[in-house]
């Protein structure tokens, strides 16, 4: 077996020597050279274009930074306006001692209606009136067209009797 | 790789953007690069393209060459990397083709029969090399066929010398074990066996003339 291996090893050396002795392949060098230099030239031409594109991007970036910095400086120099909260009417709690009927036109989103021991009636003049049973609570979720029944701007939980 | 005394100067001029110097560099090293590519890839129709790609990469990155190694070592490194890249891009082993005309010169001084046998051995050997892993093949080709030292190869393949030696050992072992699977190489081994047994073969007789 080892003799076999020696023979095969010798054969490997022999074929390696033969391959080493092979001259370099003869290629169409003129064509390769021409294509190589065409490629090099093309890459050189595209390089300035890429550089130009980068210059534009860089200029835009610089302009953006300047705008941000200038904006910050101007804001710091200008009198700071008072912080104003959005103008939202404070939610009211109507009842349980409120007079009845209540004017539906005065309701706003967020208002809460409470009926005490008595019914609380809300009237939308000329259109509809509705009644909150005693011991109930409702809050205005949305203002919209007042429908015949039930008013969709009103969410009335199940009546709670006290 | 042939390395003339003025290689350093030529490289310096290339780094300065001298087109004529790069052309000289191409003329000087193109045969060595083509030979290494062919040995690593086997007979392939893409040889021209791969050689062109090697020199394109050389042109692109020659400014990064700082002279820590010989230029030829650096060039081999670029070549090996391009070959590996091409093979990975193909995502499969390249299809071996018959050697194109001109790749295997006919003027070997052998008889037509012996020359045909030699060609068959070359093709069989290329198939065996193809069966090695990329790393083992690169090391085997660089050492056994290009005659580079383990130290030079370690720079080219970016691996410790000990790793290079180990790869070389296993490459030889695998090739030796696979050798008889190729009829042309099995015939050579048989012939050598007969020779060692003291029976002169036809080949030996031919060589003695």
Coordinates of C-alpha atoms in Angstrom, one line a residue:
Chain A
X1 CA 0.0 0.0 0.0
X2 CA 2.8 2.4 0.9
X3 CA 4.6 1.5 -2.2
X4 CA 1.4 2.3 -4.1
X5 CA 1.3 5.6 -2.4
X6 CA 4.9 6.2 -3.3
X7 CA 4.1 5.5 -6.9
X8 CA 1.1 7.8 -6.8
X9 CA 3.1 10.5 -5.1
X10 CA 5.8 10.1 -7.8
X11 CA 3.1 10.3 -10.4
X12 CA 1.8 13.5 -8.8
X13 CA 5.3 15.0 -8.9
X14 CA 5.7 14.0 -12.4
X15 CA 2.5 15.5 -13.6
X16 CA 3.2 18.6 -11.6
X17 CA 6.5 19.0 -13.3
X18 CA 4.8 18.6 -16.7
X19 CA 2.3 21.3 -15.8
X20 CA 5.1 23.6 -14.5
X21 CA 6.9 23.2 -17.8
X22 CA 3.8 24.4 -19.7
X23 CA 4.4 27.9 -21.0
X24 CA 2.0 30.7 -20.1
X25 CA -1.1 30.7 -22.2
X26 CA -0.9 32.9 -25.3
X27 CA -4.0 35.1 -25.3
X28 CA -5.2 37.9 -27.6
X29 CA -3.2 40.4 -25.6
X30 CA -3.9 43.3 -27.9
X31 CA -7.6 42.8 -27.4
X32 CA -7.3 42.4 -23.6
X33 CA -5.1 45.5 -23.4
X34 CA -7.5 47.6 -25.5
X35 CA -10.5 46.5 -23.4
X36 CA -8.6 47.1 -20.1
X37 CA -7.6 50.6 -21.0
X38 CA -11.2 51.4 -22.3
X39 CA -12.4 50.2 -18.9
X40 CA -9.9 52.3 -17.0
X41 CA -10.8 55.4 -19.1
X42 CA -14.5 54.8 -18.5
X43 CA -14.0 54.5 -14.8
X44 CA -12.0 57.8 -14.8
X45 CA -14.8 59.5 -16.7
X46 CA -17.4 58.4 -14.2
X47 CA -15.2 59.4 -11.3
X48 CA -15.6 63.2 -11.8
X49 CA -19.4 62.6 -12.3
X50 CA -19.5 60.8 -9.0
X51 CA -17.4 63.6 -7.4
X52 CA -19.8 66.2 -8.9
X53 CA -22.8 64.4 -7.5
X54 CA -21.1 64.2 -4.1
X55 CA -20.4 67.9 -4.3
X56 CA -24.1 68.6 -4.8
X57 CA -25.1 66.4 -1.9
X58 CA -22.4 68.0 0.3
X59 CA -23.6 71.5 -0.6
X60 CA -27.2 70.5 0.3
X61 CA -26.1 69.1 3.6
X62 CA -24.2 72.2 4.4
X63 CA -27.1 74.4 3.5
X64 CA -29.4 72.3 5.7
X65 CA -27.0 72.6 8.6
X66 CA -26.8 76.4 8.1
X67 CA -30.5 76.7 8.1
X68 CA -30.9 74.7 11.3
X69 CA -28.2 76.7 13.1
X70 CA -29.6 80.0 11.8
X71 CA -33.1 79.0 12.9
X72 CA -31.9 78.1 16.3
X73 CA -30.0 81.4 16.7
X74 CA -33.0 83.4 15.6
X75 CA -35.3 81.6 17.9
X76 CA -32.9 82.2 20.8
X77 CA -32.8 86.0 20.0
X78 CA -36.5 86.6 19.4
X79 CA -38.8 87.1 22.4
X80 CA -40.3 83.8 23.4
X81 CA -44.0 83.9 22.9
X82 CA -46.1 82.8 25.8
X83 CA -47.1 79.3 25.6
X84 CA -50.7 79.1 24.7
X85 CA -52.8 76.2 25.3
X86 CA -55.3 75.2 22.6
X87 CA -58.5 77.1 23.1
X88 CA -60.8 74.4 24.5
X89 CA -63.8 75.3 26.6
X90 CA -63.5 73.8 30.0
X91 CA -65.6 70.8 30.5
X92 CA -68.6 71.5 32.7
X93 CA -70.5 69.3 35.1
X94 CA -74.2 70.0 34.8
X95 CA -76.4 68.9 37.6
X96 CA -77.5 67.3 39.7
X97 CA -78.9 70.6 41.0
X98 CA -79.0 72.2 37.6
X99 CA -82.2 73.6 36.4
X100 CA -84.3 71.5 34.0
X101 CA -84.7 71.7 31.1
X102 CA -81.1 72.4 30.0
X103 CA -80.4 74.1 26.7
X104 CA -78.9 71.5 24.4
X105 CA -77.2 74.2 22.3
X106 CA -74.9 75.1 25.2
X107 CA -73.5 71.6 25.5
X108 CA -69.9 71.0 24.5
X109 CA -67.8 67.9 24.1
X110 CA -66.6 66.7 27.5
X111 CA -69.6 68.1 29.4
X112 CA -71.0 65.8 32.0
X113 CA -74.6 65.7 32.9
X114 CA -75.7 64.3 36.2
X115 CA -79.3 63.8 37.3
X116 CA -79.9 63.8 41.0
X117 CA -83.1 62.7 42.6
X118 CA -85.0 64.2 39.7
X119 CA -85.1 63.8 35.9
X120 CA -82.8 66.1 33.9
X121 CA -84.3 67.2 30.7
X122 CA -82.2 68.6 27.8
X123 CA -83.9 70.5 25.0
X124 CA -82.7 71.2 21.5
X125 CA -85.1 74.0 20.7
X126 CA -87.5 73.1 18.0
X127 CA -85.9 69.8 17.3
X128 CA -85.8 67.3 20.2
X129 CA -85.7 67.0 23.9
X130 CA -84.4 64.0 25.9
X131 CA -84.5 63.1 29.6
X132 CA -81.8 61.7 31.8
X133 CA -83.5 59.5 34.4
X134 CA -82.8 60.2 38.1
X135 CA -79.5 59.0 39.4
X136 CA -78.0 58.8 35.9
X137 CA -74.9 60.2 34.3
X138 CA -74.0 61.1 30.7
X139 CA -71.1 62.7 29.0
X140 CA -71.0 64.4 25.6
X141 CA -68.7 62.5 23.3
X142 CA -69.5 64.2 20.0
X143 CA -71.5 67.1 18.7
X144 CA -73.4 66.6 15.5
X145 CA -76.8 66.8 13.9
X146 CA -79.4 66.1 16.5
X147 CA -81.3 63.1 15.3
X148 CA -84.7 62.0 16.4
X149 CA -83.6 59.1 18.5
X150 CA -81.3 58.6 20.1
X151 CA -79.0 61.7 20.0
X152 CA -75.7 60.3 18.8
X153 CA -73.7 63.0 20.4
X154 CA -74.7 61.7 23.8
X155 CA -73.6 58.6 25.5
X156 CA -75.9 57.7 28.3
X157 CA -74.8 54.9 30.6
X158 CA -77.5 52.7 32.1
X159 CA -79.4 54.7 34.6
X160 CA -78.2 54.5 38.2
X161 CA -80.8 54.9 40.7
X162 CA -79.8 56.4 43.9
Chain B
X1 CA 6.7 36.3 -11.4
X2 CA 9.4 38.1 -13.2
X3 CA 10.5 41.1 -11.3
X4 CA 12.9 43.6 -12.9
X5 CA 15.1 45.9 -10.9
X6 CA 13.1 48.9 -11.9
X7 CA 9.8 47.4 -10.7
X8 CA 9.8 49.8 -7.8
X9 CA 10.2 52.8 -10.0
X10 CA 7.6 51.5 -12.4
X11 CA 5.1 51.1 -9.5
X12 CA 5.9 54.5 -8.2
X13 CA 5.1 56.0 -11.6
X14 CA 1.9 54.0 -11.8
X15 CA 0.9 55.4 -8.4
X16 CA 1.5 58.9 -9.8
X17 CA -1.0 58.1 -12.6
X18 CA 1.5 57.4 -15.4
X19 CA -0.4 55.6 -18.0
X20 CA 2.6 54.4 -19.9
X21 CA 4.1 53.0 -16.8
X22 CA 1.0 51.0 -16.2
X23 CA 1.1 49.7 -19.7
X24 CA 4.7 48.6 -19.1
X25 CA 3.6 46.9 -15.9
X26 CA 0.9 45.1 -17.8
X27 CA 3.3 43.9 -20.5
X28 CA 5.8 42.7 -18.0
X29 CA 3.4 40.7 -15.8
X30 CA 0.5 39.7 -18.0
X31 CA 1.9 36.2 -18.9
X32 CA 2.6 35.4 -15.2
X33 CA -0.9 36.5 -14.3
X34 CA -2.5 34.5 -17.1
X35 CA -0.5 31.4 -16.2
X36 CA -1.5 31.6 -12.5
X37 CA -5.2 32.2 -13.4
X38 CA -5.2 29.3 -15.8
X39 CA -3.6 27.0 -13.2
X40 CA -6.1 28.0 -10.6
X41 CA -9.1 27.9 -12.8
X42 CA -8.3 25.2 -15.2
X43 CA -8.9 25.6 -18.9
X44 CA -11.7 28.2 -19.0
X45 CA -13.2 30.4 -21.7
X46 CA -13.2 33.3 -19.2
X47 CA -9.4 33.5 -19.0
X48 CA -9.2 36.8 -21.0
X49 CA -11.8 38.4 -18.8
X50 CA -10.3 37.3 -15.5
X51 CA -6.8 38.5 -16.6
X52 CA -8.4 41.8 -17.6
X53 CA -10.1 42.0 -14.2
X54 CA -6.9 41.4 -12.4
X55 CA -5.2 44.3 -14.1
X56 CA -8.2 46.5 -13.6
X57 CA -8.1 45.8 -9.9
X58 CA -4.3 46.4 -9.9
X59 CA -4.9 49.8 -11.5
X60 CA -7.6 50.7 -9.0
X61 CA -5.6 49.7 -5.9
X62 CA -2.0 50.3 -6.8
X63 CA -2.1 53.5 -4.8
X64 CA -2.6 51.3 -1.7
X65 CA 0.5 49.3 -2.4
X66 CA 3.1 50.5 0.2
X67 CA 5.9 48.2 -0.7
X68 CA 5.8 46.1 2.5
X69 CA 6.0 43.1 0.2
X70 CA 7.5 42.5 -3.2
X71 CA 5.3 43.8 -6.0
X72 CA 5.0 40.3 -7.4
X73 CA 3.7 39.0 -4.1
X74 CA 1.1 41.7 -4.0
X75 CA 0.2 41.1 -7.6
X76 CA -0.3 37.4 -6.8
X77 CA -2.5 38.3 -3.9
X78 CA -4.7 40.4 -6.2
X79 CA -4.8 37.6 -8.7
X80 CA -5.7 35.0 -6.2
X81 CA -8.4 37.2 -4.8
X82 CA -9.9 38.0 -8.2
X83 CA -9.9 34.3 -9.1
X84 CA -11.7 33.4 -5.9
X85 CA -14.2 36.3 -6.4
X86 CA -14.9 35.1 -9.9
X87 CA -15.5 31.5 -8.8
X88 CA -17.7 32.6 -5.9
X89 CA -19.7 34.8 -8.3
X90 CA -20.2 31.9 -10.6
X91 CA -21.7 30.1 -7.4
X92 CA -20.7 26.8 -8.8
X93 CA -17.7 25.1 -10.0
X94 CA -16.7 26.3 -13.4
X95 CA -17.4 24.0 -16.3
X96 CA -14.2 22.6 -17.6
X97 CA -13.8 23.0 -21.3
X98 CA -11.2 21.6 -23.7
X99 CA -8.1 23.8 -23.7
X100 CA -8.7 26.4 -26.4
X101 CA -6.3 26.4 -29.3
X102 CA -3.0 27.8 -28.4
X103 CA -3.2 27.2 -24.7
X104 CA -1.4 23.9 -25.0
X105 CA 1.5 24.2 -27.4
X106 CA 2.0 21.3 -29.8
X107 CA 5.8 21.9 -30.1
X108 CA 6.8 19.8 -27.2
X109 CA 9.3 17.6 -29.1
X110 CA 7.2 14.5 -28.2
X111 CA 5.7 12.1 -30.6
X112 CA 2.1 12.7 -31.4
X113 CA 1.0 9.8 -29.2
X114 CA 3.1 10.9 -26.3
X115 CA 1.9 14.5 -26.8
X116 CA -1.7 13.3 -26.8
X117 CA -1.0 11.4 -23.6
X118 CA 0.6 14.4 -22.0
X119 CA -2.4 16.6 -22.9
X120 CA -4.8 13.9 -21.4
X121 CA -2.7 14.0 -18.2
X122 CA -2.9 17.8 -18.1
X123 CA -6.6 17.8 -18.4
X124 CA -7.0 15.0 -15.9
X125 CA -4.8 16.9 -13.5
X126 CA -6.9 20.0 -13.9
X127 CA -10.0 18.0 -13.0
X128 CA -8.3 16.7 -9.9
X129 CA -7.2 20.2 -8.9
X130 CA -10.8 21.3 -9.4
X131 CA -11.9 18.8 -6.8
X132 CA -9.7 20.4 -4.1
X133 CA -11.2 23.1 -1.8
X134 CA -10.4 26.6 -2.9
X135 CA -7.9 27.1 -0.1
X136 CA -6.0 23.9 -0.7
X137 CA -5.9 24.4 -4.4
X138 CA -4.6 27.9 -4.1
X139 CA -1.8 26.7 -1.8
X140 CA -0.9 23.8 -4.0
X141 CA -0.8 25.8 -7.2
X142 CA 1.3 28.6 -5.6
X143 CA 3.8 26.1 -4.1
X144 CA 4.0 23.2 -6.4
X145 CA 3.4 24.9 -9.7
X146 CA 4.5 28.5 -9.1
X147 CA 7.4 27.5 -6.9
X148 CA 6.6 30.0 -4.1
X149 CA 7.7 29.5 -0.5
X150 CA 5.3 28.9 2.4
X151 CA 6.3 32.3 3.7
X152 CA 5.4 34.0 0.4
X153 CA 2.1 32.1 0.2
X154 CA 1.2 33.0 3.7
X155 CA 1.4 36.7 2.7
X156 CA -0.7 36.0 -0.5
X157 CA -3.5 34.0 1.1
X158 CA -3.3 35.9 4.4
X159 CA -2.8 32.8 6.6
X160 CA -0.1 31.7 9.0
X161 CA 2.8 29.7 7.5
X162 CA 1.8 26.6 9.6
X163 CA -1.7 26.8 8.1
X164 CA -0.2 27.0 4.6
X165 CA 2.0 23.9 5.3
X166 CA -1.0 22.0 6.6
X167 CA -3.2 22.9 3.6
X168 CA -0.3 21.8 1.3
X169 CA 0.0 18.5 3.1
X170 CA -3.6 17.7 2.8
X171 CA -3.8 19.0 -0.8
X172 CA -1.0 16.5 -1.8
X173 CA -2.6 13.7 0.2
X174 CA -6.0 14.2 -1.4
X175 CA -4.5 14.5 -4.9
X176 CA -2.5 11.3 -4.3
X177 CA -5.6 9.5 -3.2
X178 CA -7.7 10.7 -6.1
X179 CA -5.0 10.1 -8.7
X180 CA -6.0 6.6 -9.8
X181 CA -9.6 7.8 -10.4
X182 CA -8.3 9.5 -13.6
X183 CA -7.4 6.9 -16.2
X184 CA -4.6 9.0 -17.8
X185 CA -3.0 9.5 -14.4
X186 CA -3.6 5.9 -13.3
X187 CA -1.8 4.9 -16.5
X188 CA 1.1 7.1 -15.5
X189 CA 1.2 5.6 -12.0
X190 CA 1.2 2.1 -13.6
X191 CA 4.0 3.0 -15.9
X192 CA 6.1 4.3 -13.0
X193 CA 5.3 1.2 -11.0
X194 CA 6.5 -1.0 -13.9
X195 CA 9.6 1.2 -14.2
X196 CA 10.4 0.8 -10.5
X197 CA 10.0 -2.9 -10.9
X198 CA 12.8 -2.8 -13.4
X199 CA 10.7 -3.4 -16.5
X200 CA 11.3 -0.6 -19.0
X201 CA 8.1 0.9 -20.4
X202 CA 7.5 2.3 -23.8
X203 CA 7.5 5.7 -22.3
X204 CA 10.8 5.3 -20.7
X205 CA 12.3 4.0 -23.9
X206 CA 11.0 7.0 -25.7
X207 CA 12.5 9.3 -23.1
X208 CA 15.8 7.6 -23.3
X209 CA 16.1 8.3 -27.0

